[in-house]
XYZ file of C-alpha atoms in Angstrom:
676
model
C 27.111 -17.660 4.391
C 23.773 -19.151 5.371
C 22.406 -22.113 3.620
C 18.749 -21.564 4.787
C 16.826 -18.468 5.882
C 13.352 -18.271 7.364
C 11.297 -15.121 6.546
C 9.114 -14.238 9.435
C 6.612 -12.180 7.394
C 4.229 -12.512 4.556
C 2.940 -10.558 1.460
C 5.247 -8.545 -0.752
C 8.194 -8.221 1.543
C 8.585 -11.892 2.081
C 8.512 -12.202 -1.673
C 11.049 -9.485 -2.026
C 13.469 -11.249 0.540
C 12.954 -14.628 -1.305
C 14.214 -13.044 -4.638
C 17.440 -11.805 -3.153
C 17.922 -14.912 -1.167
C 17.314 -17.158 -4.318
C 19.826 -14.753 -6.210
C 22.482 -15.579 -3.393
C 21.931 -19.186 -3.521
C 20.261 -19.388 -0.134
C 17.313 -21.679 0.276
C 14.072 -19.858 2.014
C 11.279 -20.977 4.343
C 8.058 -19.281 4.488
C 5.477 -19.091 7.286
C 1.740 -18.759 7.045
C -1.347 -18.511 8.663
C -4.708 -20.161 7.891
C -5.576 -17.175 5.685
C -2.314 -17.441 3.769
C -2.238 -21.064 2.840
C -2.393 -20.071 -0.882
C -0.363 -16.877 -0.796
C 2.258 -16.059 -3.244
C 5.086 -16.121 -0.618
C 4.293 -19.472 0.248
C 4.312 -20.641 -3.447
C 7.775 -18.823 -4.036
C 9.689 -20.229 -1.075
C 11.357 -23.669 -0.895
C 9.438 -24.784 1.952
C 6.502 -23.434 4.145
C 5.519 -23.825 7.807
C 2.071 -23.199 9.210
C 2.061 -20.814 12.346
C -1.492 -20.514 13.458
C -4.977 -18.906 12.955
C -5.669 -15.851 10.488
C -5.196 -12.980 12.965
C -1.563 -11.740 13.145
C -1.669 -11.854 16.969
C -2.395 -15.549 16.827
C 0.122 -16.411 14.092
C 2.734 -14.115 12.697
C 3.538 -12.354 15.979
C 3.400 -15.294 18.252
C 7.187 -15.732 19.096
C 6.813 -19.346 20.154
C 4.966 -20.295 16.911
C 7.439 -18.827 14.768
C 10.553 -20.371 16.959
C 8.852 -23.766 16.483
C 8.875 -22.965 12.680
C 12.481 -22.136 12.566
C 13.339 -25.408 14.706
C 11.434 -27.718 12.432
C 12.816 -26.286 9.215
C 16.407 -25.862 10.403
C 16.823 -22.410 9.172
C 20.120 -20.868 10.297
C 18.901 -17.236 10.097
C 15.663 -15.225 10.180
C 14.811 -12.179 8.124
C 11.806 -10.499 9.725
C 10.817 -7.960 6.908
C 8.916 -4.920 8.189
C 6.114 -4.892 10.896
C 5.166 -8.089 12.755
C 8.299 -8.980 14.821
C 10.711 -6.899 12.901
C 11.476 -4.566 15.871
C 10.760 -6.778 18.720
C 13.610 -7.190 21.076
C 12.346 -10.333 22.751
C 12.232 -12.025 19.402
C 15.908 -11.244 18.659
C 16.802 -12.406 22.103
C 14.722 -15.640 21.531
C 16.789 -16.098 18.188
C 20.010 -15.480 19.860
C 19.311 -18.022 22.692
C 18.532 -20.555 19.910
C 21.729 -19.781 18.050
C 19.966 -18.542 15.143
C 21.114 -15.476 13.418
C 18.706 -12.400 13.117
C 19.016 -10.653 9.839
C 18.627 -7.102 11.670
C 20.324 -5.138 14.276
C 21.447 -6.273 17.559
C 19.077 -6.784 20.505
C 20.382 -3.670 22.338
C 20.049 -1.383 19.280
C 16.491 -2.515 18.832
C 15.736 -1.689 22.498
C 17.462 1.702 22.277
C 16.153 2.849 18.914
C 13.073 0.670 18.271
C 11.105 2.402 21.121
C 10.222 5.797 19.949
C 10.339 7.153 23.727
C 13.729 5.760 24.363
C 15.218 6.755 21.071
C 14.021 10.210 21.612
C 15.820 10.346 24.802
C 19.084 9.061 23.396
C 18.944 11.595 20.492
C 18.328 14.261 22.922
C 21.286 13.217 25.010
C 23.549 12.967 21.791
C 22.632 16.593 21.138
C 20.295 15.780 18.222
C 17.306 18.329 17.778
C 14.051 16.597 18.497
C 10.438 17.661 18.320
C 8.956 19.051 21.676
C 6.778 16.397 23.488
C 6.168 14.294 26.502
C 8.484 11.258 26.548
C 7.035 9.621 29.631
C 4.199 6.925 29.462
C 0.556 8.092 29.666
C -1.797 6.370 32.015
C -5.219 7.297 30.832
C -7.226 9.643 28.695
C -7.410 12.372 31.261
C -3.690 12.515 31.588
C -3.438 12.578 27.682
C -5.746 15.699 27.685
C -3.680 17.440 30.443
C -0.357 16.753 28.754
C -1.800 17.803 25.214
C -2.865 21.243 26.741
C 0.615 21.696 28.183
C 2.410 20.935 25.022
C -0.192 22.827 22.934
C -2.492 21.883 20.238
C -2.285 20.394 17.693
C -0.421 17.316 19.125
C 0.448 13.769 17.749
C -0.552 10.867 19.711
C 1.662 7.909 18.928
C 2.195 4.336 19.836
C 5.561 3.782 21.453
C 6.084 0.477 19.505
C 4.198 1.713 16.626
C 5.002 1.916 12.782
C 3.110 1.913 9.463
C 0.722 4.515 10.584
C -0.699 2.198 13.131
C -1.530 3.737 16.572
C -1.117 7.383 15.521
C -3.739 10.346 15.735
C -3.580 13.885 15.458
C -5.723 15.866 17.992
C -6.608 19.587 17.560
C -8.756 19.736 20.971
C -9.526 17.869 24.108
C -12.210 15.803 22.699
C -9.791 14.568 19.776
C -7.104 13.965 22.264
C -9.442 11.824 24.501
C -10.819 9.731 21.574
C -7.302 9.425 19.867
C -5.773 8.325 22.929
C -8.074 5.382 23.258
C -8.050 4.414 19.601
C -4.311 4.669 19.466
C -3.931 2.457 22.390
C -6.522 -0.007 20.943
C -4.704 -0.093 17.551
C -1.192 -0.370 19.207
C -2.354 -3.372 21.372
C -3.950 -5.204 18.371
C -1.099 -4.595 15.987
C 2.018 -4.678 18.208
C 0.956 -6.312 21.353
C 2.284 -3.162 23.221
C -0.252 -0.223 24.061
C 2.228 2.298 25.473
C 1.365 5.926 24.076
C 3.327 9.110 24.020
C 2.489 12.694 22.843
C 4.490 15.174 20.842
C 3.859 18.515 19.168
C 2.513 18.215 15.828
C 4.676 20.364 13.535
C 2.386 21.934 10.675
C 3.776 22.164 7.229
C 6.629 19.791 7.334
C 8.438 17.597 5.028
C 9.072 13.967 5.929
C 12.497 13.091 4.713
C 14.433 9.839 5.990
C 17.863 8.718 5.706
C 18.845 5.178 4.798
C 21.961 3.845 6.903
C 23.772 0.583 6.474
C 26.179 -0.529 9.299
C 28.050 -3.728 9.939
C 29.528 -5.231 13.134
C 32.990 -4.150 12.502
C 32.411 -0.494 13.117
C 31.687 0.576 9.606
C 28.648 2.584 8.411
C 27.449 4.461 5.337
C 24.293 6.447 4.407
C 22.699 5.863 1.129
C 21.070 9.148 0.493
C 17.553 10.311 1.467
C 14.040 9.362 0.639
C 11.157 12.040 0.403
C 8.166 10.742 2.067
C 5.959 13.672 2.555
C 2.793 12.381 0.700
C 1.064 10.654 3.353
C -2.599 9.785 4.388
C -3.465 9.165 7.969
C 0.286 9.327 8.884
C 0.991 6.342 6.214
C 3.137 7.054 3.290
C 1.631 6.841 -0.072
C 4.288 7.995 -2.565
C 8.108 8.121 -1.911
C 10.803 9.201 -4.075
C 14.558 9.427 -4.021
C 16.487 11.836 -3.755
C 14.262 14.443 -2.335
C 13.556 17.341 -4.686
C 14.069 19.814 -1.692
C 17.469 18.989 -0.269
C 20.781 20.477 -1.275
C 24.056 18.367 -1.131
C 24.945 20.135 2.232
C 21.892 19.340 4.025
C 22.059 15.714 2.618
C 25.401 15.363 3.936
C 24.623 16.805 7.447
C 21.550 14.663 7.774
C 23.631 11.549 6.633
C 26.511 12.197 8.960
C 24.243 12.680 11.877
C 22.422 9.403 10.970
C 25.382 7.420 10.885
C 26.711 8.865 14.206
C 23.469 8.034 15.998
C 23.266 4.502 14.517
C 27.029 4.042 15.760
C 26.176 5.312 19.071
C 23.863 2.295 19.656
C 26.191 -0.353 18.198
C 23.703 -0.663 15.095
C 24.673 -3.359 12.355
C 22.182 -3.735 9.659
C 20.081 -1.562 7.353
C 17.998 0.987 9.271
C 16.294 4.388 8.797
C 16.606 7.465 10.528
C 13.397 9.832 10.045
C 13.287 13.524 10.325
C 11.021 16.379 9.689
C 12.391 19.182 7.726
C 10.899 22.729 7.639
C 11.003 25.207 4.830
C 14.351 26.576 5.825
C 15.951 23.028 5.690
C 16.193 22.849 9.544
C 15.831 19.130 10.399
C 14.424 17.403 13.484
C 14.949 13.765 14.514
C 11.704 11.827 14.687
C 12.586 8.282 15.188
C 14.776 5.420 13.945
C 13.327 2.276 12.244
C 15.508 -0.622 13.147
C 14.403 -2.544 10.053
C 14.059 -2.492 6.347
C 11.572 0.090 5.315
C 8.534 -0.547 2.917
C 10.102 2.231 0.555
C 13.592 0.713 0.254
C 13.209 -0.082 -3.394
C 13.737 3.700 -4.400
C 17.128 3.693 -2.509
C 18.059 0.501 -4.331
C 17.190 2.150 -7.756
C 19.266 5.262 -7.329
C 22.285 3.496 -5.673
C 22.430 -0.126 -7.196
C 22.721 -1.457 -3.711
C 20.636 -4.443 -2.772
C 19.789 -3.882 0.809
C 18.425 -7.252 1.623
C 21.465 -8.683 0.396
C 23.649 -6.433 2.458
C 21.450 -7.284 5.576
C 22.080 -11.035 5.008
C 25.858 -10.439 4.626
C 25.969 -8.216 7.669
C 24.084 -10.820 9.861
C 26.570 -13.458 8.529
C 29.355 -11.375 10.084
C 30.762 -9.852 6.809
C 32.115 -6.369 6.577
C 30.380 -3.822 4.398
C 31.599 -4.100 0.741
C 31.318 -0.250 0.345
C 32.475 3.077 1.779
C 30.783 6.354 1.848
C 32.990 7.276 -1.216
C 31.446 4.449 -3.271
C 27.807 5.681 -2.722
C 26.612 7.649 -5.822
C 23.114 8.717 -6.280
C 22.049 8.115 -10.085
C 18.955 9.352 -11.542
C 15.429 9.475 -9.855
C 13.175 6.915 -8.462
C 9.439 7.035 -7.710
C 7.464 4.534 -5.468
C 3.599 4.352 -5.597
C 1.805 2.279 -2.942
C -1.052 0.402 -4.317
C -3.636 -0.130 -1.609
C -6.694 -2.195 -1.284
C -8.813 0.801 -0.267
C -11.616 2.743 -2.178
C -10.530 6.399 -2.799
C -14.158 7.122 -3.805
C -15.210 6.190 -0.077
C -12.570 8.223 1.659
C -10.008 5.676 1.141
C -11.687 2.911 3.323
C -10.340 -0.570 3.242
C -11.790 -2.988 0.473
C -11.373 -6.683 0.634
C -12.258 -9.598 -1.632
C -10.946 -11.315 -4.548
C -8.659 -10.120 -7.335
C -10.567 -10.898 -10.316
C -7.999 -9.287 -12.471
C -4.444 -8.523 -11.515
C -2.017 -7.603 -14.445
C 0.670 -5.130 -13.283
C 2.782 -3.432 -16.052
C 5.582 -5.310 -17.424
C 8.924 -4.938 -15.177
C 12.066 -4.328 -16.952
C 13.362 -7.561 -17.924
C 16.989 -7.122 -17.095
C 16.280 -5.588 -13.621
C 17.066 -7.258 -10.381
C 17.763 -5.831 -7.025
C 21.307 -4.396 -6.925
C 21.627 -3.705 -10.679
C 23.180 -0.388 -11.310
C 20.804 2.357 -12.348
C 20.526 2.658 -15.978
C 22.071 -0.775 -16.744
C 18.602 -1.867 -17.807
C 17.752 0.998 -20.125
C 16.741 4.563 -19.940
C 13.610 3.764 -17.782
C 13.251 0.938 -15.139
C 9.768 -0.392 -13.988
C 9.717 -2.557 -10.857
C 6.795 -3.994 -9.065
C 7.258 -5.428 -5.576
C 4.059 -7.608 -4.854
C 2.757 -10.426 -2.840
C -0.512 -11.075 -4.661
C -1.744 -12.762 -7.825
C -4.778 -12.766 -10.007
C -7.407 -14.988 -8.293
C -5.871 -14.520 -4.982
C -7.773 -12.967 -1.971
C -7.259 -9.517 -0.252
C -7.674 -10.524 3.568
C -9.309 -8.272 6.292
C -6.654 -9.486 8.661
C -3.718 -7.756 7.303
C -2.086 -4.647 5.958
C -4.183 -3.351 2.736
C -1.105 -2.896 0.583
C -1.232 -4.851 -2.700
C 2.046 -3.718 -4.311
C 4.733 -1.171 -4.488
C 5.051 0.113 -8.130
C 8.424 1.838 -8.764
C 10.067 3.703 -11.723
C 13.558 4.996 -12.327
C 14.689 7.253 -14.911
C 17.706 9.704 -15.511
C 15.389 12.654 -14.393
C 12.609 13.245 -11.981
C 10.419 14.484 -14.920
C 11.059 11.334 -16.731
C 10.643 9.223 -13.713
C 7.211 10.924 -13.094
C 6.061 10.288 -16.842
C 7.227 6.575 -16.600
C 5.098 6.141 -13.457
C 2.096 7.708 -15.206
C 2.208 5.292 -17.967
C 2.957 2.367 -15.576
C -0.269 3.238 -13.367
C -2.432 3.595 -16.541
C -1.208 0.200 -17.464
C -1.810 -1.440 -14.210
C -5.044 -3.645 -14.137
C -6.890 -4.313 -11.021
C -10.366 -5.495 -10.668
C -12.426 -7.221 -7.941
C -11.756 -4.756 -5.146
C -11.469 -0.949 -4.522
C -8.008 0.302 -5.045
C -6.228 3.732 -5.081
C -4.801 3.638 -8.717
C -7.058 6.603 -9.740
C -5.715 8.627 -6.779
C -2.148 7.848 -7.401
C -2.617 8.729 -11.042
C -3.939 12.141 -9.912
C -1.083 12.824 -7.616
C 1.320 12.145 -10.474
C -0.369 14.989 -12.527
C -0.938 17.328 -9.568
C 1.229 20.741 -10.088
C 2.408 20.720 -6.501
C 3.859 17.270 -6.796
C 5.153 17.923 -10.167
C 6.908 20.993 -8.899
C 8.216 19.214 -5.844
C 6.670 21.648 -3.551
C 4.859 19.443 -1.044
C 4.561 18.966 2.708
C 2.941 16.168 4.778
C -0.308 18.282 4.549
C -0.401 17.575 0.886
C -3.275 15.233 0.770
C -5.314 17.152 3.447
C -4.844 20.406 1.817
C -5.390 19.295 -1.768
C -8.092 16.728 -1.182
C -9.845 18.096 1.914
C -13.313 16.646 0.921
C -11.680 13.422 -0.166
C -11.033 12.137 -3.682
C -13.974 12.081 -6.084
C -12.068 11.494 -9.349
C -10.448 13.469 -11.958
C -11.511 16.056 -14.269
C -9.472 15.888 -17.402
C -8.575 18.986 -19.383
C -10.283 19.321 -22.721
C -7.196 18.330 -24.763
C -7.229 15.022 -22.908
C -11.019 14.365 -23.449
C -10.547 15.168 -27.113
C -7.611 12.679 -27.425
C -9.913 10.028 -25.667
C -12.787 10.724 -27.849
C -10.884 10.342 -31.021
C -9.386 7.073 -29.734
C -12.698 5.517 -28.546
C -14.206 6.571 -31.883
C -11.435 4.660 -33.714
C -11.864 1.783 -31.499
C -15.623 1.624 -31.830
C -15.118 1.550 -35.634
C -12.840 -1.237 -35.308
C -15.283 -3.205 -33.173
C -18.098 -2.398 -35.736
C -16.148 -3.613 -38.625
C -15.432 -6.942 -36.642
C -19.304 -7.375 -36.041
C -19.802 -6.905 -39.968
C -17.465 -9.908 -40.473
C -19.887 -12.499 -38.570
C -20.512 -15.568 -40.515
C -23.990 -16.706 -41.253
C -25.804 -13.529 -42.069
C -28.988 -13.700 -44.002
C -28.759 -12.618 -47.560
C -29.472 -8.856 -48.365
C -28.749 -8.029 -44.601
C -25.353 -6.580 -45.057
C -24.246 -4.280 -42.189
C -22.428 -0.999 -43.235
C -20.118 1.007 -40.953
C -20.353 4.559 -41.344
C -17.797 7.340 -40.841
C -19.792 9.995 -38.834
C -20.198 9.392 -35.043
C -21.057 11.434 -32.030
C -18.998 10.775 -28.832
C -20.380 11.643 -25.451
C -18.151 11.868 -22.464
C -19.803 13.412 -19.252
C -21.078 16.971 -20.254
C -19.029 17.031 -23.421
C -20.366 15.912 -26.879
C -18.138 15.609 -30.095
C -19.208 15.233 -33.699
C -16.554 13.403 -35.561
C -15.822 12.178 -38.912
C -13.360 9.259 -39.331
C -11.119 8.687 -42.285
C -9.299 5.365 -42.053
C -6.231 3.861 -43.846
C -4.104 0.850 -43.106
C -1.638 2.766 -40.652
C -4.415 4.159 -38.696
C -7.303 6.831 -38.784
C -7.782 10.395 -38.979
C -10.436 11.946 -36.687
C -11.939 15.204 -37.752
C -13.930 17.435 -35.354
C -16.736 19.942 -35.917
C -14.270 22.785 -35.624
C -12.115 21.227 -38.400
C -9.265 20.184 -35.889
C -7.894 16.692 -36.476
C -6.143 14.004 -34.422
C -4.288 11.223 -35.919
C -4.966 7.757 -34.129
C -3.050 4.654 -34.332
C -3.108 1.586 -32.306
C -2.983 -2.148 -32.291
C -6.018 -2.722 -30.212
C -8.601 -5.437 -31.019
C -12.053 -5.926 -29.633
C -11.960 -7.708 -26.128
C -8.520 -6.293 -25.249
C -8.847 -4.660 -21.710
C -5.855 -2.321 -22.334
C -5.376 -0.146 -25.316
C -1.881 1.493 -26.165
C -2.812 4.187 -28.513
C -0.788 6.868 -30.209
C -2.606 10.153 -30.807
C -0.673 12.589 -33.025
C 2.269 10.597 -32.193
C 1.869 11.007 -28.330
C 1.321 7.836 -26.205
C -2.155 7.297 -24.404
C -2.895 4.085 -22.366
C -6.598 3.325 -21.804
C -8.078 0.556 -19.592
C -11.156 -0.429 -21.559
C -14.499 -2.349 -20.808
C -17.281 -2.565 -23.228
C -20.496 -1.115 -22.259
C -23.612 -0.557 -24.426
C -22.786 1.759 -27.383
C -19.303 2.554 -26.223
C -16.696 1.969 -23.650
C -15.890 2.372 -19.791
C -12.361 4.069 -20.054
C -9.986 4.806 -17.254
C -6.880 6.887 -17.789
C -4.939 9.263 -15.641
C -7.039 8.869 -12.809
C -10.379 9.608 -14.571
C -13.040 6.798 -14.845
C -15.207 7.728 -17.870
C -18.195 6.285 -19.682
C -17.671 7.079 -23.319
C -20.677 6.599 -25.510
C -19.955 6.365 -29.347
C -23.191 6.666 -31.389
C -24.450 7.233 -34.796
C -25.882 10.743 -35.161
C -29.548 9.587 -34.896
C -28.705 7.373 -31.968
C -27.233 10.540 -30.270
C -30.263 12.628 -30.871
C -32.561 9.938 -29.283
C -30.178 9.267 -26.459
C -30.386 13.015 -25.444
C -34.122 12.499 -24.854
C -33.581 9.686 -22.334
C -34.495 10.503 -18.823
C -31.527 10.198 -16.141
C -31.820 7.214 -13.722
C -31.508 8.594 -10.134
C -29.741 6.506 -7.286
C -31.979 5.406 -4.291
C -32.225 7.552 -1.343
C -30.058 6.434 1.567
C -29.956 9.830 3.362
C -31.705 8.453 6.443
C -29.359 5.512 6.940
C -25.794 4.901 8.064
C -24.288 2.417 5.773
C -21.126 0.476 6.559
C -18.556 1.999 4.184
C -16.132 -1.045 3.990
C -16.049 -4.780 5.227
C -15.178 -4.814 8.836
C -16.047 -5.620 12.426
C -18.287 -3.573 14.784
C -16.224 -2.562 17.766
C -18.778 -0.306 19.394
C -22.222 1.324 18.902
C -22.319 4.720 20.443
C -25.888 5.632 20.428
C -29.413 4.056 21.271
C -32.771 3.988 19.638
C -34.660 7.147 20.145
C -31.478 9.188 20.923
C -31.003 12.599 19.256
C -27.737 12.920 17.688
C -25.881 16.001 16.431
C -23.782 16.670 13.319
C -20.355 15.225 13.798
C -21.265 13.082 16.692
C -19.543 9.521 16.946
C -22.141 6.797 16.010
C -20.116 3.736 15.913
C -16.553 2.404 15.454
C -15.727 -0.128 12.709
C -12.303 -2.053 12.703
C -10.906 -3.051 9.406
C -7.282 -3.807 8.306
C -6.044 -3.332 11.722
C -7.324 0.243 11.702
C -10.290 1.616 13.780
C -12.644 3.894 11.866
C -15.212 6.266 13.587
C -18.488 6.773 11.744
C -20.032 10.190 12.445
C -23.509 11.798 11.994
C -23.548 13.940 8.949
C -26.469 15.946 10.325
C -28.786 16.298 13.145
C -31.261 13.592 13.604
C -32.959 10.890 15.683
C -32.150 7.247 15.711
C -35.021 4.968 14.860
C -33.365 1.648 14.494
C -29.984 -0.107 15.143
C -29.315 -3.153 12.936
C -25.946 -4.240 14.243
C -23.942 -4.769 17.521
C -20.477 -4.992 18.787
C -18.746 -8.173 17.149
C -20.901 -8.273 14.069
C -19.025 -8.602 10.595
C -20.518 -6.367 8.061
C -20.206 -5.869 4.303
C -20.084 -2.760 2.264
C -23.229 -0.843 2.365
C -24.945 -2.999 5.148
C -27.368 -0.678 6.963
C -26.006 0.078 10.434
C -28.440 2.760 11.826
C -31.613 4.113 10.523
C -32.713 7.609 11.441
C -36.212 9.302 11.430
């Protein structure tokens, strides 16, 4: 077995590999760029080596820099994680030449399966059903439009070396095919150093289901069940679960056996994933094989008890698999939510900055990768992350902050555990998608398991603008906030140094305002909690150990748990729960009467301005001063978090002023263009 492993990656996956290596008694070496000097993976590793400037194409994906770090550290093996150099055959070749083990598949398997065009040809030759498409390389945008018309719209434009949603576009017409080809090509070059593009038919209403395979160099291979990855946004997975609520045992076995056969056909040895699209009749079609560890691997670990990183390291060291297909048992259900640094209220645009608060829910104390499901109790909470409170989310890398996972004996219990975990996750300082994830966990389609890859596009066609909680939840929150406000008021009466004859009394009657709702309440308190009585004579029993200043309130309302993120505002609280962000005002009856007479403050008018929706770099300005623009016309392109974002005109207008140019770095709400 190896004594020292270098992790050629950063962020949460580097931290994840370090945990298993430490469990195995193996020393670890981290690499870092200028932007990552204080990163968590650098702090966790036994040693760390600098590999270059902040941009990944000048540090993490420069093979010579990584090879120099391997040589200076004396590492015997390299785990590439996912992304960066994980599917780079030249990197695997360089390691082989240097006598360093690659914790991944052989170079030939990477070349055969890692390239999406080649892998599809091999799959076709092996008799695997594939999606119709053009497998050759595409020279320019004109050829892309021609091919798209031959295949028939809609089409998917994809980077051959792509992954993680980078370099992917859906085109529904010639104009989108032309724009998508160039953007995909640019993103592919920036992210992977390979700008080859291919086009395939975009199958509408599919499910995205993938099979985890594990093979060794001795001809053994197993599949570890499937992962349901249908909830995606911009072709990037957001929510994953294992097993799939859609598959039956017969389909699972067919997909698994086909996946292992495909892996063996290319001499695969390591962990890998075979991806399929599955239609409503459970017909499945090969998409691609990812010759690396997947982002969503924790859900497979949770339902099987197999530590995939450990198995990868063992295989790389020449060991045989310690399990057979008969040993693989799927137990319980696991859900993974990806927490991204993006603002769901701004159409999920990237958000960067410092994490002024980062408090994930407590992980199950007994849980470590490889623990059999259920050994740690009825519910398992796992949070894979690469950040910490006070750390910075950089514009140079992927916006993922953490992967929050829950396991429980049933799907319903796993979803409920995830709801509580999301409500307990505190993140401040940047925009993040916690509210959206909470909304998905409560969505009827997700709860029923009846979803496709079009889920987000269909259910949130105008983007995400928050959650409207049902009346029953609002009443629970109103009762909780009234009880909490009363506790805070009592605290204020206990301040020392009061003037004589100025005693402050806390009443029992309150009016709670939440949005358009107003509740007149009366509180009767006792040592165990409080009974809140509404005007309609209904009552809610509230108990909690919350004290003023706590940012998280764990409340029981009529015995049912309720988790609230709490911030103090004038005469009440800002409360976040189940995806809703609410201002809850708790006032005395007379205060409520006066507050109702106050005029509403209106936001400033920015209707004649194009504001930068996220921190980023201006790639291109498409218009000139004096030019008339039409609704939907491309105005400029902003690059952020390795993704290009085209900003379009919302209505017909004339450009009066341009305040930025190509190469400029902009902050959120900087004015890019002004209109007449």
